[in-house]
Amino acid sequence: MENQAKDIQLMKELFMSLSEAWNKGDGAAYGDCFTDDADYVTFMGQHLKGKKEIAEVHHMLFQGPLKGTTLDSTL
C-alpha cells in the first residue's frame, strides 16, 4: 500500500508540473515532463516522438493557437 501511495503522489506531482508548464506557456518545461522516447498525440492528431519534439511543438503551440490557455490541475 505504501508503494501505491508513493506512486499516486508522484503522478500528482507530474500532473502539477505539466499544468504549471502549460499555464506559463513554457514548451521546454512541458517537454521535460516526458521521457526521451515518449509518444504523444496532439489535439490535432499529430504524433510526436520524445521530449525534444514535444517541447518544440508545444513551444510553437503556446506562442500561437494555445497562447493564454490554461490546464486545470484539480485532482
PDB file of C-alpha atoms in Angstrom:
ATOM      1  CA  MET A   1       0.000   0.000   0.000  1.00  0.00           C
ATOM      2  CA  GLU A   2       2.899   2.345   0.750  1.00  0.00           C
ATOM      3  CA  ASN A   3       4.272   1.989  -2.799  1.00  0.00           C
ATOM      4  CA  GLN A   4       0.846   2.704  -4.241  1.00  0.00           C
ATOM      5  CA  ALA A   5       0.541   5.906  -2.201  1.00  0.00           C
ATOM      6  CA  LYS A   6       4.015   6.969  -3.350  1.00  0.00           C
ATOM      7  CA  ASP A   7       3.120   6.259  -6.995  1.00  0.00           C
ATOM      8  CA  ILE A   8      -0.077   8.282  -6.684  1.00  0.00           C
ATOM      9  CA  GLN A   9       1.844  11.191  -5.156  1.00  0.00           C
ATOM     10  CA  LEU A  10       4.408  11.072  -7.980  1.00  0.00           C
ATOM     11  CA  MET A  11       1.620  11.111 -10.592  1.00  0.00           C
ATOM     12  CA  LYS A  12       0.024  14.112  -8.884  1.00  0.00           C
ATOM     13  CA  GLU A  13       3.360  15.932  -8.863  1.00  0.00           C
ATOM     14  CA  LEU A  14       3.899  15.164 -12.552  1.00  0.00           C
ATOM     15  CA  PHE A  15       0.448  16.467 -13.455  1.00  0.00           C
ATOM     16  CA  MET A  16       1.113  19.611 -11.406  1.00  0.00           C
ATOM     17  CA  SER A  17       4.389  20.125 -13.301  1.00  0.00           C
ATOM     18  CA  LEU A  18       2.573  19.646 -16.622  1.00  0.00           C
ATOM     19  CA  SER A  19      -0.080  22.142 -15.590  1.00  0.00           C
ATOM     20  CA  GLU A  20       2.421  24.721 -14.367  1.00  0.00           C
ATOM     21  CA  ALA A  21       4.436  24.491 -17.586  1.00  0.00           C
ATOM     22  CA  TRP A  22       1.277  24.754 -19.720  1.00  0.00           C
ATOM     23  CA  ASN A  23      -0.066  27.698 -17.733  1.00  0.00           C
ATOM     24  CA  LYS A  24       3.257  29.537 -18.118  1.00  0.00           C
ATOM     25  CA  GLY A  25       3.343  28.741 -21.843  1.00  0.00           C
ATOM     26  CA  ASP A  26       6.735  27.081 -21.327  1.00  0.00           C
ATOM     27  CA  GLY A  27       7.270  24.437 -24.009  1.00  0.00           C
ATOM     28  CA  ALA A  28      10.677  23.399 -22.670  1.00  0.00           C
ATOM     29  CA  ALA A  29       9.328  22.769 -19.161  1.00  0.00           C
ATOM     30  CA  TYR A  30       6.345  20.938 -20.630  1.00  0.00           C
ATOM     31  CA  GLY A  31       8.663  18.706 -22.661  1.00  0.00           C
ATOM     32  CA  ASP A  32      10.756  17.983 -19.568  1.00  0.00           C
ATOM     33  CA  CYS A  33       7.752  16.163 -18.102  1.00  0.00           C
ATOM     34  CA  PHE A  34       8.200  13.404 -20.701  1.00  0.00           C
ATOM     35  CA  THR A  35      10.808  10.747 -21.404  1.00  0.00           C
ATOM     36  CA  ASP A  36      13.225  10.801 -24.323  1.00  0.00           C
ATOM     37  CA  ASP A  37      11.223   8.042 -26.037  1.00  0.00           C
ATOM     38  CA  ALA A  38       7.706   9.266 -25.193  1.00  0.00           C
ATOM     39  CA  ASP A  39       4.837   9.037 -27.677  1.00  0.00           C
ATOM     40  CA  TYR A  40       2.424  11.977 -27.665  1.00  0.00           C
ATOM     41  CA  VAL A  41      -0.575  12.707 -29.862  1.00  0.00           C
ATOM     42  CA  THR A  42      -1.664  16.353 -30.021  1.00  0.00           C
ATOM     43  CA  PHE A  43      -5.261  17.529 -30.111  1.00  0.00           C
ATOM     44  CA  MET A  44      -4.822  17.871 -33.888  1.00  0.00           C
ATOM     45  CA  GLY A  45      -3.761  14.218 -34.213  1.00  0.00           C
ATOM     46  CA  GLN A  46      -0.056  14.929 -34.762  1.00  0.00           C
ATOM     47  CA  HIS A  47       2.182  12.129 -33.429  1.00  0.00           C
ATOM     48  CA  LEU A  48       5.234  13.433 -31.567  1.00  0.00           C
ATOM     49  CA  LYS A  49       8.206  11.305 -30.503  1.00  0.00           C
ATOM     50  CA  GLY A  50      10.315  12.178 -27.470  1.00  0.00           C
ATOM     51  CA  LYS A  51      10.595  15.070 -25.065  1.00  0.00           C
ATOM     52  CA  LYS A  52      12.562  17.247 -27.520  1.00  0.00           C
ATOM     53  CA  GLU A  53       9.863  17.157 -30.186  1.00  0.00           C
ATOM     54  CA  ILE A  54       7.107  17.548 -27.576  1.00  0.00           C
ATOM     55  CA  ALA A  55       8.883  20.646 -26.219  1.00  0.00           C
ATOM     56  CA  GLU A  56       9.446  22.172 -29.680  1.00  0.00           C
ATOM     57  CA  VAL A  57       5.876  21.681 -30.850  1.00  0.00           C
ATOM     58  CA  HIS A  58       4.405  22.928 -27.593  1.00  0.00           C
ATOM     59  CA  HIS A  59       6.629  25.991 -27.718  1.00  0.00           C
ATOM     60  CA  MET A  60       5.063  26.808 -31.095  1.00  0.00           C
ATOM     61  CA  LEU A  61       1.558  25.981 -29.848  1.00  0.00           C
ATOM     62  CA  PHE A  62       1.980  28.156 -26.752  1.00  0.00           C
ATOM     63  CA  GLN A  63       3.077  31.036 -28.982  1.00  0.00           C
ATOM     64  CA  GLY A  64       0.117  30.519 -31.341  1.00  0.00           C
ATOM     65  CA  PRO A  65      -3.206  28.684 -31.013  1.00  0.00           C
ATOM     66  CA  LEU A  66      -2.743  27.727 -27.335  1.00  0.00           C
ATOM     67  CA  LYS A  67      -1.427  31.117 -26.213  1.00  0.00           C
ATOM     68  CA  GLY A  68      -3.035  32.122 -22.935  1.00  0.00           C
ATOM     69  CA  THR A  69      -4.780  28.787 -22.397  1.00  0.00           C
ATOM     70  CA  THR A  70      -4.645  27.029 -19.063  1.00  0.00           C
ATOM     71  CA  LEU A  71      -4.651  23.440 -17.889  1.00  0.00           C
ATOM     72  CA  ASP A  72      -6.680  22.784 -14.740  1.00  0.00           C
ATOM     73  CA  SER A  73      -4.725  20.572 -12.363  1.00  0.00           C
ATOM     74  CA  THR A  74      -7.575  19.858  -9.955  1.00  0.00           C
ATOM     75  CA  LEU A  75      -7.372  16.207  -8.909  1.00  0.00           C
TER      76      LEU A  75
END
